[in-house]
PDB file of C-alpha atoms in Angstrom:
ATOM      1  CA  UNK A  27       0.000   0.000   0.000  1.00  0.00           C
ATOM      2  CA  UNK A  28       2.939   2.279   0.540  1.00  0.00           C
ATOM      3  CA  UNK A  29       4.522   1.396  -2.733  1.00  0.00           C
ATOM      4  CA  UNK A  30       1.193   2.227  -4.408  1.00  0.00           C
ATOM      5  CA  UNK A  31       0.653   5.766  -2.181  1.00  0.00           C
ATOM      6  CA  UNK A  32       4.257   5.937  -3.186  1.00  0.00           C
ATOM      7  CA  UNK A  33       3.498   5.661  -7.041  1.00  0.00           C
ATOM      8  CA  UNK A  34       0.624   8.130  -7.030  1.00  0.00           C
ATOM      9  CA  UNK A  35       2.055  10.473  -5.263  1.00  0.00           C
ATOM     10  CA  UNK A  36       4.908  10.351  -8.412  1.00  0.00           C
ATOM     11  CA  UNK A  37       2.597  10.406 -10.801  1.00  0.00           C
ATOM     12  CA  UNK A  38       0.608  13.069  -9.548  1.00  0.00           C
ATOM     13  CA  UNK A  39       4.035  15.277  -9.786  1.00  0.00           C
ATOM     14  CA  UNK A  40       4.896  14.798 -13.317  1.00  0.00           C
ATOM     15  CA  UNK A  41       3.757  17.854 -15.084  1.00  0.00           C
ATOM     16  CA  UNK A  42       1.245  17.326 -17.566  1.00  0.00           C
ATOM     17  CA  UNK A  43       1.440  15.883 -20.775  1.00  0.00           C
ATOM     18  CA  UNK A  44       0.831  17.755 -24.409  1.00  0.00           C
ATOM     19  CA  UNK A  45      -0.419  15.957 -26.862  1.00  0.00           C
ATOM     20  CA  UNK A  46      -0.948  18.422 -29.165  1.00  0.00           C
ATOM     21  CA  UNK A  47       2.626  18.849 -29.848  1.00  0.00           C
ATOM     22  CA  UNK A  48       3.903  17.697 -33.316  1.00  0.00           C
ATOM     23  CA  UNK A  49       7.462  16.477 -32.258  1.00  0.00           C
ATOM     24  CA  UNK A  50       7.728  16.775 -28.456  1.00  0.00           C
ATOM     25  CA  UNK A  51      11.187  17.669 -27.117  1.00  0.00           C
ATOM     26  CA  UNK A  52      13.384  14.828 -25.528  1.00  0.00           C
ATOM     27  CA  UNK A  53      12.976  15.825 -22.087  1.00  0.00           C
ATOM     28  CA  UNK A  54       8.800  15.553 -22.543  1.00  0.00           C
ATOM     29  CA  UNK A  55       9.209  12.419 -24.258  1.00  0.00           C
ATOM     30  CA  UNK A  56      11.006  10.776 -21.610  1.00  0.00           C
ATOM     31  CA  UNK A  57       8.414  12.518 -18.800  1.00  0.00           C
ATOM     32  CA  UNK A  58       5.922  11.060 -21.238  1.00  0.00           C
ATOM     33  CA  UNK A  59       7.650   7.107 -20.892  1.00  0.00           C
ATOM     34  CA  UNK A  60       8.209   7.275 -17.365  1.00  0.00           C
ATOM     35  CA  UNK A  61       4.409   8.260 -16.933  1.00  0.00           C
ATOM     36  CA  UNK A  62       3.346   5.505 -19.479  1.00  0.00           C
ATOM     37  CA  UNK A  63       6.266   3.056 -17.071  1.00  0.00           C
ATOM     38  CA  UNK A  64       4.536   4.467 -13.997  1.00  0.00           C
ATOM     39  CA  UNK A  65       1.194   3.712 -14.819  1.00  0.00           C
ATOM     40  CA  UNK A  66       2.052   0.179 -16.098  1.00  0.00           C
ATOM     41  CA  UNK A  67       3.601  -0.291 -12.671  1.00  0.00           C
ATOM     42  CA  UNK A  68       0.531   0.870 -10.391  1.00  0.00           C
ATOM     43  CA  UNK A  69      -2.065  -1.265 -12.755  1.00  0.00           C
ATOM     44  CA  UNK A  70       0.543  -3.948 -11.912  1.00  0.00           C
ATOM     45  CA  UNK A  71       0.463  -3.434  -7.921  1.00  0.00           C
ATOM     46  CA  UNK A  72      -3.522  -2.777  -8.176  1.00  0.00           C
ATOM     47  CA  UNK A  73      -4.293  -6.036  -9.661  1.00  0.00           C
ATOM     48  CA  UNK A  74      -1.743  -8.040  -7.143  1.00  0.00           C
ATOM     49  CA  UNK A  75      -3.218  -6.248  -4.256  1.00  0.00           C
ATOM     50  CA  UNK A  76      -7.066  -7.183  -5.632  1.00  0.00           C
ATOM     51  CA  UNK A  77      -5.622 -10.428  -6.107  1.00  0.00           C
ATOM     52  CA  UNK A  78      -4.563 -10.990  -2.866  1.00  0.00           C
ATOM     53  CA  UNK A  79      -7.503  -9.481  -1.056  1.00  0.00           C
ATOM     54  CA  UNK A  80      -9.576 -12.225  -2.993  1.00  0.00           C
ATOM     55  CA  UNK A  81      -7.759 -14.992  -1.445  1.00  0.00           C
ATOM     56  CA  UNK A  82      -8.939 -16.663   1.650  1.00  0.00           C
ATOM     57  CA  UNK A  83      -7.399 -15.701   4.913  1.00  0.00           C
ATOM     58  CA  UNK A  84      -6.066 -18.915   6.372  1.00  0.00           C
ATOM     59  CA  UNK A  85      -4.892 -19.455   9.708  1.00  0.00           C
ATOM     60  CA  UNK A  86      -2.341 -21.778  10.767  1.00  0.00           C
ATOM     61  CA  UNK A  87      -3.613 -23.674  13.936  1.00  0.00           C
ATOM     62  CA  UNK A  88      -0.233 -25.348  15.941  1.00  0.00           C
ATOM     63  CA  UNK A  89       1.277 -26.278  19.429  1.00  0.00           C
ATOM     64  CA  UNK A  90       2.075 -22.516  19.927  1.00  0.00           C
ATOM     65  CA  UNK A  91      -1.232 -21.158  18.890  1.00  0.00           C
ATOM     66  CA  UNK A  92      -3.099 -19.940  21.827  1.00  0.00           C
ATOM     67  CA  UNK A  93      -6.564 -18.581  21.314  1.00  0.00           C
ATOM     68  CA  UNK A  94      -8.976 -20.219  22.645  1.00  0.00           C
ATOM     69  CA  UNK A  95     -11.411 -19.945  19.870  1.00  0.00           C
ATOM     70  CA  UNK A  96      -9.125 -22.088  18.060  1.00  0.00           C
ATOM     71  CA  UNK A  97      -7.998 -24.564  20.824  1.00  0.00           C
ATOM     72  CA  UNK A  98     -11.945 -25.159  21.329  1.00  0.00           C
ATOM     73  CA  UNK A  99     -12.794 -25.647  17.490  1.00  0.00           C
ATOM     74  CA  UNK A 100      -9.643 -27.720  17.250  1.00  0.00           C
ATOM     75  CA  UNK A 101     -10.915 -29.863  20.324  1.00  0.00           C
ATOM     76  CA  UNK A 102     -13.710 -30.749  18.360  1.00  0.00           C
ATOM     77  CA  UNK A 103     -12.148 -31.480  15.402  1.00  0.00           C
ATOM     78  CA  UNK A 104     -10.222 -33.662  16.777  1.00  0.00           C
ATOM     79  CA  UNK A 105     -12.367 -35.738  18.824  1.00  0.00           C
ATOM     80  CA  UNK A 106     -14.551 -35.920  15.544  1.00  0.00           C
ATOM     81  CA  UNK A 107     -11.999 -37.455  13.828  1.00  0.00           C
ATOM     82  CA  UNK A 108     -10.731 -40.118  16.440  1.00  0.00           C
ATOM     83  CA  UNK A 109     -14.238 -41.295  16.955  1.00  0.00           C
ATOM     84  CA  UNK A 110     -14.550 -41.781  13.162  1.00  0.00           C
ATOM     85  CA  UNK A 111     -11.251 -43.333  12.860  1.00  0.00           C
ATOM     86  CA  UNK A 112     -11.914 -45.777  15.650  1.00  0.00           C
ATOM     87  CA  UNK A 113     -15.257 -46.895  14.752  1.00  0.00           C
ATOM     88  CA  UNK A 114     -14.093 -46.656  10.744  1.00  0.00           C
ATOM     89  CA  UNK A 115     -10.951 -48.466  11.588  1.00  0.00           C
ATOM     90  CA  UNK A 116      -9.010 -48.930   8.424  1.00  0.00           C
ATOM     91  CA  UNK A 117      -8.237 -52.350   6.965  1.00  0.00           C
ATOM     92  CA  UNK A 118      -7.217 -53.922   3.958  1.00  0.00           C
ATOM     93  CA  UNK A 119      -8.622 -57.407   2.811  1.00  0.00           C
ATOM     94  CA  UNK A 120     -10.335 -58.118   6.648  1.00  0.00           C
ATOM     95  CA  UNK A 121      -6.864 -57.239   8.528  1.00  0.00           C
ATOM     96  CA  UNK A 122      -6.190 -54.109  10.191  1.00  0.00           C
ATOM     97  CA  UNK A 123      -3.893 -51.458   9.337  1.00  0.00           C
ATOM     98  CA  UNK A 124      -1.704 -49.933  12.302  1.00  0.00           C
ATOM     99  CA  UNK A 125       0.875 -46.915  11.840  1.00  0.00           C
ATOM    100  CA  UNK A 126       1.438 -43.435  11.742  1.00  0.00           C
ATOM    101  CA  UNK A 127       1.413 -40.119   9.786  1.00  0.00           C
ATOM    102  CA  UNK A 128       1.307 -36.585   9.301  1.00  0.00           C
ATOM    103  CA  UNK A 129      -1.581 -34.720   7.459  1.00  0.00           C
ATOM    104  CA  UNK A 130      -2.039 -31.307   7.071  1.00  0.00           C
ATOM    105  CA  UNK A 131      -5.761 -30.819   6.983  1.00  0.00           C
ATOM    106  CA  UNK A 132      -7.538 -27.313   5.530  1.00  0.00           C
ATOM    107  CA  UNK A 133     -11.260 -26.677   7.277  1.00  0.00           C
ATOM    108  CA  UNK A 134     -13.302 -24.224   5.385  1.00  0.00           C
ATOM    109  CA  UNK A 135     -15.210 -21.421   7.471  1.00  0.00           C
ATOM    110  CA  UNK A 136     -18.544 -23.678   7.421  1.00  0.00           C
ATOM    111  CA  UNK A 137     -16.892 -26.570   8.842  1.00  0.00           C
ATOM    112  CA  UNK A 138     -16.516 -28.708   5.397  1.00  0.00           C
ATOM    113  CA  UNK A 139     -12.561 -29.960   4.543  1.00  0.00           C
ATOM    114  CA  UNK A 140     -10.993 -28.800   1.621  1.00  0.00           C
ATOM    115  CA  UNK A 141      -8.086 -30.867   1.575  1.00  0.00           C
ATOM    116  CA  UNK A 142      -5.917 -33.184   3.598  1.00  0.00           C
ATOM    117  CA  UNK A 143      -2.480 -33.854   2.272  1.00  0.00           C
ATOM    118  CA  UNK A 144      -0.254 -36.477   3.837  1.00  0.00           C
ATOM    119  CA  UNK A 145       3.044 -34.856   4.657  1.00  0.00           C
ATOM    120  CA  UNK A 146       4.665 -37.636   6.467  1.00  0.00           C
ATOM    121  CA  UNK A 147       3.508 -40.966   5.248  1.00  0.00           C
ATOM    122  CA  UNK A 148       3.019 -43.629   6.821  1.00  0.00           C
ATOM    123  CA  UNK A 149       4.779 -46.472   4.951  1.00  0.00           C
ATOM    124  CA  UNK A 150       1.531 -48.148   3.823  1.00  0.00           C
ATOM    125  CA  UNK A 151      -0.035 -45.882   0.951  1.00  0.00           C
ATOM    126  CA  UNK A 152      -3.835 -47.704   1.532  1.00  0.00           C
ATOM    127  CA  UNK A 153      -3.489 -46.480   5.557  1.00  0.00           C
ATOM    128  CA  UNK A 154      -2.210 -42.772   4.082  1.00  0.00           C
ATOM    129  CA  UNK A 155      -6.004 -42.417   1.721  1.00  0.00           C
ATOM    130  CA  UNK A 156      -7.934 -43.937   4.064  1.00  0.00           C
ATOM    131  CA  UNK A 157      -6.673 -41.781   7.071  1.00  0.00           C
ATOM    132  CA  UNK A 158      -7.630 -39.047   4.647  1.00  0.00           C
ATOM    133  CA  UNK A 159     -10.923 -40.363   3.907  1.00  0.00           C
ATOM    134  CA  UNK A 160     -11.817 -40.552   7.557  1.00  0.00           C
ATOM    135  CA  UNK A 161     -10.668 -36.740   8.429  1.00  0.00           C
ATOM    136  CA  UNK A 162     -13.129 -35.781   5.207  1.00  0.00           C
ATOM    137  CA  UNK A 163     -15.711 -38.421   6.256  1.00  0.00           C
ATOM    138  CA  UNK A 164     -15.367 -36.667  10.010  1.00  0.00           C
ATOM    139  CA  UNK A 165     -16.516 -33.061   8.556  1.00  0.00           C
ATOM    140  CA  UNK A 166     -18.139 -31.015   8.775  1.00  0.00           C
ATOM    141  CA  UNK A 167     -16.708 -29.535  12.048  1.00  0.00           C
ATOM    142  CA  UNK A 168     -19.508 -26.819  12.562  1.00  0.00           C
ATOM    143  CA  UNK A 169     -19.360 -23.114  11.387  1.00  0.00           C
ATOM    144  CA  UNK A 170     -16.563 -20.911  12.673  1.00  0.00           C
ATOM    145  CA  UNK A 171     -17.559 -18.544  15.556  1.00  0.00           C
ATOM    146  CA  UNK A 172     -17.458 -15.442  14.897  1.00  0.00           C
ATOM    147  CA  UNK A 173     -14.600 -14.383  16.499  1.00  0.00           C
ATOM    148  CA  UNK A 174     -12.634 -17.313  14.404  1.00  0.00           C
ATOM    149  CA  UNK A 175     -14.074 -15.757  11.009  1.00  0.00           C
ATOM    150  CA  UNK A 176     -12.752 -12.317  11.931  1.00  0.00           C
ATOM    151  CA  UNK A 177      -9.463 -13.668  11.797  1.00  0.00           C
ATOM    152  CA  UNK A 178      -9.631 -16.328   8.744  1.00  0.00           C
ATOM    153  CA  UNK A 179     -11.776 -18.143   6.079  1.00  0.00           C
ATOM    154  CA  UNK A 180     -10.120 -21.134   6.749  1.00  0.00           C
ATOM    155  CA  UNK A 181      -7.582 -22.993   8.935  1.00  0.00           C
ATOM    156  CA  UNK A 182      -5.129 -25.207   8.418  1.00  0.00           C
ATOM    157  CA  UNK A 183      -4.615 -27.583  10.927  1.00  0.00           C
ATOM    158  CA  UNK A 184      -1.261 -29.987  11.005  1.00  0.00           C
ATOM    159  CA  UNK A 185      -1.515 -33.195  12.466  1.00  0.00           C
ATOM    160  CA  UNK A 186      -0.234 -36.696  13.550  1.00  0.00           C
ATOM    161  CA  UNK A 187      -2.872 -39.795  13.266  1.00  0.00           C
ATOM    162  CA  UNK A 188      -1.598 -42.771  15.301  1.00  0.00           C
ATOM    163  CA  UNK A 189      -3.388 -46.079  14.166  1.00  0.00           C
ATOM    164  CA  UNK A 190      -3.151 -48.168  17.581  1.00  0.00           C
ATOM    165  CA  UNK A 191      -3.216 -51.857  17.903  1.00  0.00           C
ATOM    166  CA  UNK A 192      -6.406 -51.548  20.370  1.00  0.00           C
ATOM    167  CA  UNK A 193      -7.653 -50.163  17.321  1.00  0.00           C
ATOM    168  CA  UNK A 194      -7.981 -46.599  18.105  1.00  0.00           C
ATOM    169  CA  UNK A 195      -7.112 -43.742  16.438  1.00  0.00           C
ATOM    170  CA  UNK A 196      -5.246 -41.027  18.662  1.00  0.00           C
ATOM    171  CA  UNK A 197      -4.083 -37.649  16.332  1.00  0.00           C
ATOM    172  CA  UNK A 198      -1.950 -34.852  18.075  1.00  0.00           C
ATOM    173  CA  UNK A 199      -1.228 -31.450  16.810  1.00  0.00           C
ATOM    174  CA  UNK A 200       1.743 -31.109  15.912  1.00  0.00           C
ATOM    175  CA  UNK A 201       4.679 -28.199  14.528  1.00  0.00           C
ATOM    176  CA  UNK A 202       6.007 -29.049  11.331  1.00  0.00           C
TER     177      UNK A 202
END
C-alpha cells in the first residue's frame, strides 16, 4: 500500500502531458515514458493487491497457537476425527492397518474440509487415503464462531494420526 501511495504520489508530480505537440522535445518524451512506465507499474500493484484481497485468509492452527477460539474448534475437530477413525478403523482385505502419519488438513469457514495432504507418510499408501478419507468423512466440524471468522476463512490444521493396535485412532497437533 505504501509502494502504491508511493506511485501516485509520483505520478501526480509529473507535469502534464501535451499531446498536441507535433514532435515533443526529448525531455517531454522521456516525462511522457516514465508516466506511461509508472502507470504500467501501479495497474501492476492494483491487480496483485485485488488479487490478494480475494484470497482466503487462512490461519495456521499449531502447538504454539493460543486462542482459545481455536484450541476449542480444534478440540472438536479432533475428537470428531478419532471417533470416526476408531469406529471406521481402516483395513485392507479383513486385517487391520496400524501406523502413523502426518496430514495437514484445511477446514473451510462452514466446517466442510478442503483438503488433507499427507506430509509424512506412513509407509503403507492404503493407511495414508484412508486416514484421509476418515478426516473428510469426520466433517463437517460446525461453522466458525465469529470471532474465528474475523481472523480467517479457513484454517489449516497440522496433524499426527496414530493407528493403535487396540484399534484406536489417537491424532496430536503437531509443529512441522
Amino acid at each position: 500500500m505504501l509502494l502504491l501511495a508511493q506511485l501516485r504520489r509520483e505520478l501526480a508530480a509529473l507535469p502534464k502531458s501535451e499531446p498536441l505537440r507535433a514532435s515533443p522535445s526529448p525531455e517531454a518524451q522521456a516525462r511522457e515514458d516514465k508516466r506511461r512506465q509508472l502507470m504500467r507499474t501501479l495497474a501492476e500493484i492494483e491487480r496483485r493487491i485485488n488479487e490478494e484481497n480475494a484470497r482466503p485468509k487462512k490461519r495456521y492452527v499449531s502447538p504454539a497457537t493460543r486462542e482459545e477460539v481455536y484450541a476449542v474448534y480444534y478440540d472438536g475437530l479432533r475428537r470428531k476425527i478419532e471417533d470416526r477413525g476408531t469406529e471406521n478403523f481402516p483395513e485392507l482385505a479383513g486385517r487391520k492397518l496400524y501406523g502413523e502419519l502426518t496430514m495437514i488438513v484445511t477446514v473451510n469457514h462452514d466446517g466442510r474440509v478442503l483438503e488433507t495432504e499427507v506430509v509424512e507418510s506412513s509407509g503403507n499408501r492404503t493407511l495414508d487415503r484412508r486416514a484421509q478419507a476418515i478426516a473428510r468423512g469426520a466433517a463437517p466440524f460446525g461453522r466458525f464462531s465469529d470471532a474465528m471468522r474475523r481472523r480467517a476463512d479457513q484454517i489449516v490444521v497440522v496433524s499426527r494420526f496414530k493407528f493403535t493396535r487396540d484399534e484406536t485412532l489417537e491424532t496430536r497437533l503437531t509443529s512441522r
